[in-house]
Short mmCIF file of C-alpha atoms in Angstrom, two decimals:
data_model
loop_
_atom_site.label_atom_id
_atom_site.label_comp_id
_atom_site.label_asym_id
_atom_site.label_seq_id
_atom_site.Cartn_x
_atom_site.Cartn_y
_atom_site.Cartn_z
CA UNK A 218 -123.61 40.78 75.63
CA UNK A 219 -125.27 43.17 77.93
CA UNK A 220 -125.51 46.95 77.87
CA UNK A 221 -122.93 47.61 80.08
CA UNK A 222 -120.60 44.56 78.29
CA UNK A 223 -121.29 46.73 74.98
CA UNK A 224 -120.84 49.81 76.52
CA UNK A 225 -117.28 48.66 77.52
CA UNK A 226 -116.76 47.05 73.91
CA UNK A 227 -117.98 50.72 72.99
CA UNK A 228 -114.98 52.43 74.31
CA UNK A 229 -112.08 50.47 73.96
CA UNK A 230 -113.05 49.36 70.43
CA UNK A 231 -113.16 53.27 69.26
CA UNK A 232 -109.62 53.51 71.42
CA UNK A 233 -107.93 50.65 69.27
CA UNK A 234 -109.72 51.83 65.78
CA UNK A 235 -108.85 55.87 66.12
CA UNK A 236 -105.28 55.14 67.83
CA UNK A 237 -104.70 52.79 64.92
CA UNK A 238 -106.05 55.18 62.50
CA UNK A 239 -103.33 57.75 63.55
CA UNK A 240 -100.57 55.85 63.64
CA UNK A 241 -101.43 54.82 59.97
CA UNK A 242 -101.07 58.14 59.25
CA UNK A 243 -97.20 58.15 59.67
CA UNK A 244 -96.89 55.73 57.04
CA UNK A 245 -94.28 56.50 54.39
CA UNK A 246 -93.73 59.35 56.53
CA UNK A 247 -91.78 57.58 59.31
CA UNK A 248 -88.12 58.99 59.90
CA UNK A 249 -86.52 55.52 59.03
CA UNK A 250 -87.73 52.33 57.34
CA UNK A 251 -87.76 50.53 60.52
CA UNK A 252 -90.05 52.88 61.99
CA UNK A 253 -92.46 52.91 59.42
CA UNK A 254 -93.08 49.53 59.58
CA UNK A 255 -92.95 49.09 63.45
CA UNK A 256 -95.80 52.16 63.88
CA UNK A 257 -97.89 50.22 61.33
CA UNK A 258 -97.58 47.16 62.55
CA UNK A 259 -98.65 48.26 65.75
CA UNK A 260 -101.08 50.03 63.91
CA UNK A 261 -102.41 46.20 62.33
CA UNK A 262 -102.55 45.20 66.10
CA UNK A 263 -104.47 47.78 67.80
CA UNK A 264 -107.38 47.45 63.82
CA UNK A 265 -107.39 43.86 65.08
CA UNK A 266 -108.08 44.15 68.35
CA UNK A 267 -110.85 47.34 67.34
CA UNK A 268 -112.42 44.81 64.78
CA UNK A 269 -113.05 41.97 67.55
CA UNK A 270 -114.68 44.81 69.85
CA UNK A 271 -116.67 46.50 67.27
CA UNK A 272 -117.83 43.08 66.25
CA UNK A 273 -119.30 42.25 69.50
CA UNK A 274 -121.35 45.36 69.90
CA UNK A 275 -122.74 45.06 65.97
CA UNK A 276 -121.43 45.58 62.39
CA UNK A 277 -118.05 46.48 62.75
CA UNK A 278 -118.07 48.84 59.05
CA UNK A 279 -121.11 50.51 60.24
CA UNK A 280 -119.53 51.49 63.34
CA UNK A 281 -116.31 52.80 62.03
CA UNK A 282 -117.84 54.41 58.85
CA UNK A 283 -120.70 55.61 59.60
CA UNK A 284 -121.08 57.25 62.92
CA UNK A 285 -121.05 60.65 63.68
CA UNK A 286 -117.99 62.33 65.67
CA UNK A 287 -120.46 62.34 68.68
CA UNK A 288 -121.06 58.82 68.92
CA UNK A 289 -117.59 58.00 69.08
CA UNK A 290 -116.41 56.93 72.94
CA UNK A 291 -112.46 57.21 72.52
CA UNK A 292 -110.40 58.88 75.07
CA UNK A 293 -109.28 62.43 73.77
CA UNK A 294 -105.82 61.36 73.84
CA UNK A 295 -105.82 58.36 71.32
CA UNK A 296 -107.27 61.42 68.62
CA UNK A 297 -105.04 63.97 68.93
CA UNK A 298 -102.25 64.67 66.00
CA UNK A 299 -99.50 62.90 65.52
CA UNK A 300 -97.70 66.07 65.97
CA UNK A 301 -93.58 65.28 65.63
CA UNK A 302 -92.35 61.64 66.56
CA UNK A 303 -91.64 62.81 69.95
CA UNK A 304 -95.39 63.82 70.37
CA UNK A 305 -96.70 60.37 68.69
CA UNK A 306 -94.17 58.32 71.21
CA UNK A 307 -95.60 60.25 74.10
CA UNK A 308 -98.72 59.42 73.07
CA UNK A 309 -97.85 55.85 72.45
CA UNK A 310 -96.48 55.86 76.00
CA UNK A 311 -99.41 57.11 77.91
CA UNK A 312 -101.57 54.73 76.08
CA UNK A 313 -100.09 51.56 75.82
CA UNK A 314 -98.83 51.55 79.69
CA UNK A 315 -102.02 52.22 80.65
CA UNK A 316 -103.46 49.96 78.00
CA UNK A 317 -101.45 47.17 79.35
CA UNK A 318 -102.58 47.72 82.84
CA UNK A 319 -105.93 47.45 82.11
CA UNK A 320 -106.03 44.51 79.77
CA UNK A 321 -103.51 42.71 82.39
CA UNK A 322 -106.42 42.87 84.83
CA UNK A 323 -109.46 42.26 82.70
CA UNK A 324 -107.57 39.25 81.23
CA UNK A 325 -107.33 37.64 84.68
CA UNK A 326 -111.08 38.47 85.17
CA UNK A 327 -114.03 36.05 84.21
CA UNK A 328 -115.77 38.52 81.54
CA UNK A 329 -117.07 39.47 78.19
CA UNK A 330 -114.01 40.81 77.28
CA UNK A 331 -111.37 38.08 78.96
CA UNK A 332 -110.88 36.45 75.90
CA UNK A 333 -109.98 39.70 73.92
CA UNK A 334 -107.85 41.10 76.54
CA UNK A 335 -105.90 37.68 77.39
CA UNK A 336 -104.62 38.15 73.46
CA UNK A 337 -103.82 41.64 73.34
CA UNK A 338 -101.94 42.38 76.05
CA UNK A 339 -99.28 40.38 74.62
CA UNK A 340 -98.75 42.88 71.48
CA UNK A 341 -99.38 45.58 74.00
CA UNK A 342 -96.27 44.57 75.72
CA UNK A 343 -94.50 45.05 72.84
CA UNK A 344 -96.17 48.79 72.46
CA UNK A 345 -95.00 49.66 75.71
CA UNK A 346 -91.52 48.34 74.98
CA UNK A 347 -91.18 50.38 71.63
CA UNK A 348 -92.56 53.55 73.45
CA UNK A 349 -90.47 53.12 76.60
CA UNK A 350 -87.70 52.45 74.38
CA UNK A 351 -87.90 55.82 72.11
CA UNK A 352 -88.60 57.72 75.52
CA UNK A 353 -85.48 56.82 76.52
CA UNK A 354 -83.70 57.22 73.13
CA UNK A 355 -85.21 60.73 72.45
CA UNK A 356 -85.39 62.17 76.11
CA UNK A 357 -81.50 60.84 77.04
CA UNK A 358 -80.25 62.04 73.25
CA UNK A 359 -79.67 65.48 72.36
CA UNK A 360 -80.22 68.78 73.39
CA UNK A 361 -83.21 68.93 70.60
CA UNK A 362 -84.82 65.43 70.87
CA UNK A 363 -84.97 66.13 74.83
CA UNK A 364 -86.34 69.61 74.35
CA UNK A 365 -88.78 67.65 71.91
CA UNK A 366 -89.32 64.85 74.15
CA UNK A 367 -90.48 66.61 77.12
CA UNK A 368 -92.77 69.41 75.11
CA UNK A 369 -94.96 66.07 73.89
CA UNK A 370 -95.33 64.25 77.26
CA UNK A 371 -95.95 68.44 78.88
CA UNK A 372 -98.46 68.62 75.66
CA UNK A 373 -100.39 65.74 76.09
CA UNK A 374 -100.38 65.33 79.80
CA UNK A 375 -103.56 66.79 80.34
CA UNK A 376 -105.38 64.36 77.84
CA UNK A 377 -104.36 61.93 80.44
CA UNK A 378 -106.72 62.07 83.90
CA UNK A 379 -109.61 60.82 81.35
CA UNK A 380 -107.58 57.22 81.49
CA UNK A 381 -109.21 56.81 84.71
CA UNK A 382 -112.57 57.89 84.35
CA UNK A 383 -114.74 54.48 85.04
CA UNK A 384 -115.93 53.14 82.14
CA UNK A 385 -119.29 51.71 82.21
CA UNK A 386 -119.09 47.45 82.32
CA UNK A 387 -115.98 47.81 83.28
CA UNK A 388 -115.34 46.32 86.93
CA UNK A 389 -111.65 47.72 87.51
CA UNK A 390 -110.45 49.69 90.62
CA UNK A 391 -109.40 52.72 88.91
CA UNK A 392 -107.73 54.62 91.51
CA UNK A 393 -105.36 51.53 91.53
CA UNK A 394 -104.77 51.63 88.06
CA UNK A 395 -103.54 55.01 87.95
CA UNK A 396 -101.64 54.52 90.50
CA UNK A 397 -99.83 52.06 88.71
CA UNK A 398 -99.87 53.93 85.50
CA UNK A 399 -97.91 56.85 87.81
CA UNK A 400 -95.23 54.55 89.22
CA UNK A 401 -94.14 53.02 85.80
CA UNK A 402 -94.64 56.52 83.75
CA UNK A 403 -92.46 57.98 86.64
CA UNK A 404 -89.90 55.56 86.24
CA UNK A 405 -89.55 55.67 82.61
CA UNK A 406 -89.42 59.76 82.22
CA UNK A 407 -87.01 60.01 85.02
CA UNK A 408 -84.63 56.98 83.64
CA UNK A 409 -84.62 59.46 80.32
CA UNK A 410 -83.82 62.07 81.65
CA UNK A 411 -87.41 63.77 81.49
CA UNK A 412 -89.25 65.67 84.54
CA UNK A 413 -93.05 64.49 85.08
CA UNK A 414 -94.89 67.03 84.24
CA UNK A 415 -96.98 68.89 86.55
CA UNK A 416 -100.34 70.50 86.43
CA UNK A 417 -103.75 69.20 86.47
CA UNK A 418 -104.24 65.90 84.16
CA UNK A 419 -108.04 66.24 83.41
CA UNK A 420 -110.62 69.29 84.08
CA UNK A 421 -109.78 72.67 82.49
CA UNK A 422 -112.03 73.05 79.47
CA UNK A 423 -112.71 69.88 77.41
CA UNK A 424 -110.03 67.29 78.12
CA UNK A 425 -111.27 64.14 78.89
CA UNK A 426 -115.09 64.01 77.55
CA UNK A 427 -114.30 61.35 74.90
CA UNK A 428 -115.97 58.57 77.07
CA UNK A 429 -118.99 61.07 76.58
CA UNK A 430 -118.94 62.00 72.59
CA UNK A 431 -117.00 64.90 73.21
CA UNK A 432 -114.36 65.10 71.15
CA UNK A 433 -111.40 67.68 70.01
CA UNK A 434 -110.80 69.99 66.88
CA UNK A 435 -108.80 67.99 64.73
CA UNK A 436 -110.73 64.75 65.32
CA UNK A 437 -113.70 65.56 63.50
CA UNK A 438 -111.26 66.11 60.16
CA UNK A 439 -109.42 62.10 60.99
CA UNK A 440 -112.78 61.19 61.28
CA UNK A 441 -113.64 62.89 57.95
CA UNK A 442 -110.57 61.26 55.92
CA UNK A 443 -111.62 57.95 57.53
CA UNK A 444 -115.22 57.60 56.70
CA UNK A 445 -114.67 59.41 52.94
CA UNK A 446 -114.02 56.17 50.93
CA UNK A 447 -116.54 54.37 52.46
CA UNK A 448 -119.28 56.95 52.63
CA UNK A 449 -118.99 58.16 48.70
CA UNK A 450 -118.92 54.83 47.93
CA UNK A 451 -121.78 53.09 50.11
CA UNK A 452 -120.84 48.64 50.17
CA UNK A 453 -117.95 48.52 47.66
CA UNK A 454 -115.00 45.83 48.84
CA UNK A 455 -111.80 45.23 47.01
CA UNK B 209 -119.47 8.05 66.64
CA UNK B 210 -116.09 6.23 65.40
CA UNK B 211 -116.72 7.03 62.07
CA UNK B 212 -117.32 10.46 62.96
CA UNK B 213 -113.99 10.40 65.12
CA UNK B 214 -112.28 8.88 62.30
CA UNK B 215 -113.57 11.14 59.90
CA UNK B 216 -112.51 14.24 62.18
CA UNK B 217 -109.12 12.78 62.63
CA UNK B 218 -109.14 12.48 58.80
CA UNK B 219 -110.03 15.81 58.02
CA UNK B 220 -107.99 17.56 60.65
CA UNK B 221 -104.98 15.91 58.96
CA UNK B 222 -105.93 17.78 55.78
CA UNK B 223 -106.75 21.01 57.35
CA UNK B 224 -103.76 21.05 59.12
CA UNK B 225 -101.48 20.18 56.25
CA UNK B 226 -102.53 23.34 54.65
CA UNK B 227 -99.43 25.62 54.28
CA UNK B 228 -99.11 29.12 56.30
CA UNK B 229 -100.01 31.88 53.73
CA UNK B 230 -97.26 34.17 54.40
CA UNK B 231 -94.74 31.38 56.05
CA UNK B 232 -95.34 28.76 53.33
CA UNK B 233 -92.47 26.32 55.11
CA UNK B 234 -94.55 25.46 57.71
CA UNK B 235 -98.19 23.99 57.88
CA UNK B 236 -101.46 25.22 59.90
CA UNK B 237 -100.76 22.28 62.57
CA UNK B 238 -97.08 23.27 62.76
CA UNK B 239 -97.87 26.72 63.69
CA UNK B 240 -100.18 26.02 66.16
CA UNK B 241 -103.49 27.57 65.08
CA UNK B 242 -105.77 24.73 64.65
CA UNK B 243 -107.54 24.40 67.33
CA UNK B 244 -109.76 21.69 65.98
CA UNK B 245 -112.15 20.18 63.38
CA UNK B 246 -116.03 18.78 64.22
CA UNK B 247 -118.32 16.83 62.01
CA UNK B 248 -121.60 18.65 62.92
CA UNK B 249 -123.47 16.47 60.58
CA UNK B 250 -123.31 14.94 56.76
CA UNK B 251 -121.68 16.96 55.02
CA UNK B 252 -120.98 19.95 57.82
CA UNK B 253 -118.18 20.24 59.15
CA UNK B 254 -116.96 23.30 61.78
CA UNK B 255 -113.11 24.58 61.59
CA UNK B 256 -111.94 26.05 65.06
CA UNK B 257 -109.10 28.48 64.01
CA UNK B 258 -106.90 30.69 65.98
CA UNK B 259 -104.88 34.00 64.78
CA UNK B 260 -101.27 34.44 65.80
CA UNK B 261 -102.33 37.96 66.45
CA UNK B 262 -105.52 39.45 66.68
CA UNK B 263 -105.13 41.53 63.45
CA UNK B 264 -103.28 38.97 61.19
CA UNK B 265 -104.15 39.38 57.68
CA UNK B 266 -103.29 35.87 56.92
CA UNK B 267 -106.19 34.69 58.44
CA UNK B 268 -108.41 35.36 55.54
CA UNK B 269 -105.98 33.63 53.47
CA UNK B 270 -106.09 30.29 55.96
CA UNK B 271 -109.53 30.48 56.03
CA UNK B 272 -110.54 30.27 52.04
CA UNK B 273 -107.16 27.75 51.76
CA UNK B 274 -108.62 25.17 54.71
CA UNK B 275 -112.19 25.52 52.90
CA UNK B 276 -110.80 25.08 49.61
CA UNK B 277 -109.44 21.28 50.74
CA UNK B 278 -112.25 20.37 52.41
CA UNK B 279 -114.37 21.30 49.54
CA UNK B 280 -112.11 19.48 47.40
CA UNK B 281 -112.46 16.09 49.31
CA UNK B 282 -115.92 16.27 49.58
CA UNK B 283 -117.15 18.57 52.54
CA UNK B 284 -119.92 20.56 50.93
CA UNK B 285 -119.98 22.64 53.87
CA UNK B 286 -117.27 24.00 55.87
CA UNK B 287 -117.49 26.52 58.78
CA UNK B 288 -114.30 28.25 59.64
CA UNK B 289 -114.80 29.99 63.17
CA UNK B 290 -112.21 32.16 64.86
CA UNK B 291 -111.74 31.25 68.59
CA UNK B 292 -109.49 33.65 70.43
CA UNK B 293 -108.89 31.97 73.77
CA UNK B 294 -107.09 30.50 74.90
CA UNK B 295 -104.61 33.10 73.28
CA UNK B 296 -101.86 31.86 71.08
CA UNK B 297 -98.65 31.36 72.34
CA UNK B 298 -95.01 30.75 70.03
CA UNK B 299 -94.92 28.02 72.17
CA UNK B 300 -97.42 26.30 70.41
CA UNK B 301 -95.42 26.10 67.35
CA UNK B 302 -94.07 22.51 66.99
CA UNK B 303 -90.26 21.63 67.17
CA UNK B 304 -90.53 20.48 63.42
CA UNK B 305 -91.93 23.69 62.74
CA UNK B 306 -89.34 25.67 64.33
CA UNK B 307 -86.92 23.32 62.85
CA UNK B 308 -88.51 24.27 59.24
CA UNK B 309 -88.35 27.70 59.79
CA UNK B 310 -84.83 27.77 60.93
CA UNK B 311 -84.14 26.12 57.82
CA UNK B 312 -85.57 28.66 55.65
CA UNK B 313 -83.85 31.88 57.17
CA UNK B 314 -86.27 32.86 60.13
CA UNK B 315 -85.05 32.40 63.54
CA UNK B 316 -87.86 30.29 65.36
CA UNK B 317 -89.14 31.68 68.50
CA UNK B 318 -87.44 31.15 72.21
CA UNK B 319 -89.57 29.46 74.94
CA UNK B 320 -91.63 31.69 77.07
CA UNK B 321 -92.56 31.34 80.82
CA UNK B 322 -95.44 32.32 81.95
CA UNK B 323 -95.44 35.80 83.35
CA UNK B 324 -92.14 36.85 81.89
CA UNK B 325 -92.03 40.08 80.48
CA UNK B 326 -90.62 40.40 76.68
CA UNK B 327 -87.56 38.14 76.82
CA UNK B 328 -84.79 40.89 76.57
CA UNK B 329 -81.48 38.82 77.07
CA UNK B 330 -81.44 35.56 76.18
CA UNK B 331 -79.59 34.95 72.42
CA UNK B 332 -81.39 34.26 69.20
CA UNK B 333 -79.19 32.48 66.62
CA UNK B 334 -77.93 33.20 63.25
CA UNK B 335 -80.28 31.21 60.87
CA UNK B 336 -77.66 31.62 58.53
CA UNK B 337 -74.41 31.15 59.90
CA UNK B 338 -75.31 30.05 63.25
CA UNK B 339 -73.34 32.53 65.03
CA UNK B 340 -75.43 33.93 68.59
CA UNK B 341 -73.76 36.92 68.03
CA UNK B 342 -76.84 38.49 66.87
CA UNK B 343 -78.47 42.40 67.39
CA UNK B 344 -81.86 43.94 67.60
CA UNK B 345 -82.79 45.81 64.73
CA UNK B 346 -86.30 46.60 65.25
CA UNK B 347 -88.70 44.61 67.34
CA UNK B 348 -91.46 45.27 63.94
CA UNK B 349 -90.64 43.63 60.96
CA UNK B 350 -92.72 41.71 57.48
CA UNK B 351 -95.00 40.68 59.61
CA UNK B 352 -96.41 41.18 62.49
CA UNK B 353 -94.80 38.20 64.30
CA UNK B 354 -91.82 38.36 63.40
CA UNK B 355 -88.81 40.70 64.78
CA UNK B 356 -85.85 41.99 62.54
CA UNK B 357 -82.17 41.71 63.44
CA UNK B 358 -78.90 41.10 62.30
CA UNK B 359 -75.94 38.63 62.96
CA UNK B 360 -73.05 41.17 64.11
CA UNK B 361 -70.40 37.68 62.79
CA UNK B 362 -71.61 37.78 58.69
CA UNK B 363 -73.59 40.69 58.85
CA UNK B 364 -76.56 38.84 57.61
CA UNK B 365 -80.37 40.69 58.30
CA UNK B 366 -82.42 38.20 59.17
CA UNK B 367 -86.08 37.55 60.55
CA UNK B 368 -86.93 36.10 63.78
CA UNK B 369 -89.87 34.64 64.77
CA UNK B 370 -90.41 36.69 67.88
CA UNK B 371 -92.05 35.55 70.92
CA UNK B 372 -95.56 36.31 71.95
#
């Protein structure tokens, strides 16, 4: 692995581990059975796929347990709340389209990462299809789940521009990618019912400076409840 | 080499006959996921295994259970490795493993082709009653392969081995 190849580990690695961390959170809180198990078992997908990245930059405990918020190279979006469903759905939306997109290409790429990426973008798929499939659900149901619906993708859309910021050791054509990204986001919002929101999706004060260790309020508290166990209680296993 | 060969062919036979952890029905080779056995030299021999998806648990499980019977018939030192690519596919599962799991309840997969999206339409059978008169419950069930629904003819929940 070179820098660069461990740079890109890096990145998406701390995407699949804090993303996977969140949705974790919703368990035994989900609103029916079903759900609970679906959001953790896309949960068990994206701690797989982190554990396989981690593992090719170094010791993948070490990484997850024992870093500082700073060193931490997730996107801003993967870290924020879960908020209501509708705001963890949006969520799940913006990243697993654009996760999909991305692992599509660097699976069909000679790489460090093709073998990772050929396997995971076939549980992203199903991501995307759960997401998509409460967008449409939620957005197209009542007057409340569309007025919910629409306040998470508004809330989080500015979290959003930092999908396309290069990422180092990456070779992907970016503007290309989000171009993509727009066209199927665009499609799904508008078949539920939901307007695209408008308004700049990066800039403004922080959002989108996880690539760079900066990170939002509420992550250093996820980060916090993550690393506790391990932290008080330095190489215990079960 | 033949020995060697042999011996491979020997021990693959007993690696593969080890039973899925969580899908006890159906064996290691039946599934798919070993992707082959090497004698690297008296005594050493290296396991290639693959996961049905990146973060399956029952890895672990397959791991300790394949070194376990190689242990027991004399392999003082066995090497499971995990090899990712080329990704696994339901279509690697073999038709008596899809027959087996049929048999015990869980719909087997359908056959992919490459480049189709999520297979959305096509019917998956009652394991049960045998009716295709079947709904989506949830595309997350038990595990993480495996999809729930429910036969809309005898009302019967039931697993399916969805396709990936």
């Amino acid at each position: 692995m070179t820098t660069t190849a461990n740079a890109a580990a890096l990145a998406l690695g701390d995407d699949a581990l804090v993303l996977s961390h969140r949705l974790g959170e919703w368990a035994g809180h989900a609103p029916v059975l079903e759900e609970d198990v679906a959001l953790a078992n896309i949960a068990l997908d994206l701690l797989g796929q982190a554990r396989v990245l981690l593992s090719l930059v170094g010791d993948e405990d070490e990484l997850a347990y024992l870093r500082e918020e700073r060193a931490f190279r997730n996107l801003q979006l993967v870290e924020q709340p879960n908020g209501d469903f509708a705001h963890t759905i949006a969520r799940q939306l913006y990243f697993s389209v654009w996760q999909r997109l991305l692992y599509g290409q660097l699976a069909s790429a000679e790489g460090a990462l093709t073998g990772i990426a050929a396997k995971a973008v076939k549980e992203v798929e199903y991501h995307q299809d759960h997401a998509e499939q409460w967008t449409l659900r939620l957005g197209d149901g009542t007057t409340e789940s569309h007025q919910r619906m629409q306040r998470a993708v508004d809330a989080l859309w500015r979290f959003t521009g930092e999908l396309f910021q290069p990422v180092e050791g990456l070779d992907i054509d970016w503007q290309a990618l989000e171009a993509a990204w727009l066209t199927s986001l665009t499609a799904t919002l508008e078949r539920a019912t939901l307007t695209v929101p408008v308004g700049p999706r990066a800039g403004g004060w922080a959002a989108g400076a996880g690539r760079q260790g900066l990170h939002t309020e509420s992550f250093g508290r996820m980060l916090a409840e993550m690393q506790h166990l391990h932290r008080s209680h330095p190489g215990a296993s079960w | 080499m033949v020995t060697d060969t042999r011996l491979e062919a020997e021990l693959r036979a007993l690696a593969g006959s080890v039973p899925d952890p969580e899908l006890p029905v159906v064996t290691l080779e039946e599934l798919g996921v070993l992707r082959g056995v090497q004698v690297t030299g008296p005594g050493r021999v290296v396991v290639e295994l693959t996961p049905t998806y990146t973060g399956c648990p029952a890895i672990e499980a397959m791991t300790s259970d394949i070194e376990q019977v190689l242990h027991e018939h004399g392999v003082a030192e066995v090497s499971v490795v995990r090899v990712l690519s080329p990704a696994w596919s339901t279509d690697d599962i073999s038709a008596e493993g899809r027959r087996k799991l049929a048999e015990f309840g869980i719909a087997p997969p359908r056959h992919r082709s490459p480049g189709e999206p999520v297979p959305l339409t096509l019917s998956v059978r009652c394991p049960r009653c045998g009716s295709t008169d079947t709904e989506l419950l949830s595309r997350f069930s038990s595990t993480a392969c495996k999809a729930l629904r429910r036969c809309v003819s005898c009302r019967e929940p039931f697993d399916h081995f969805k396709e990936l």
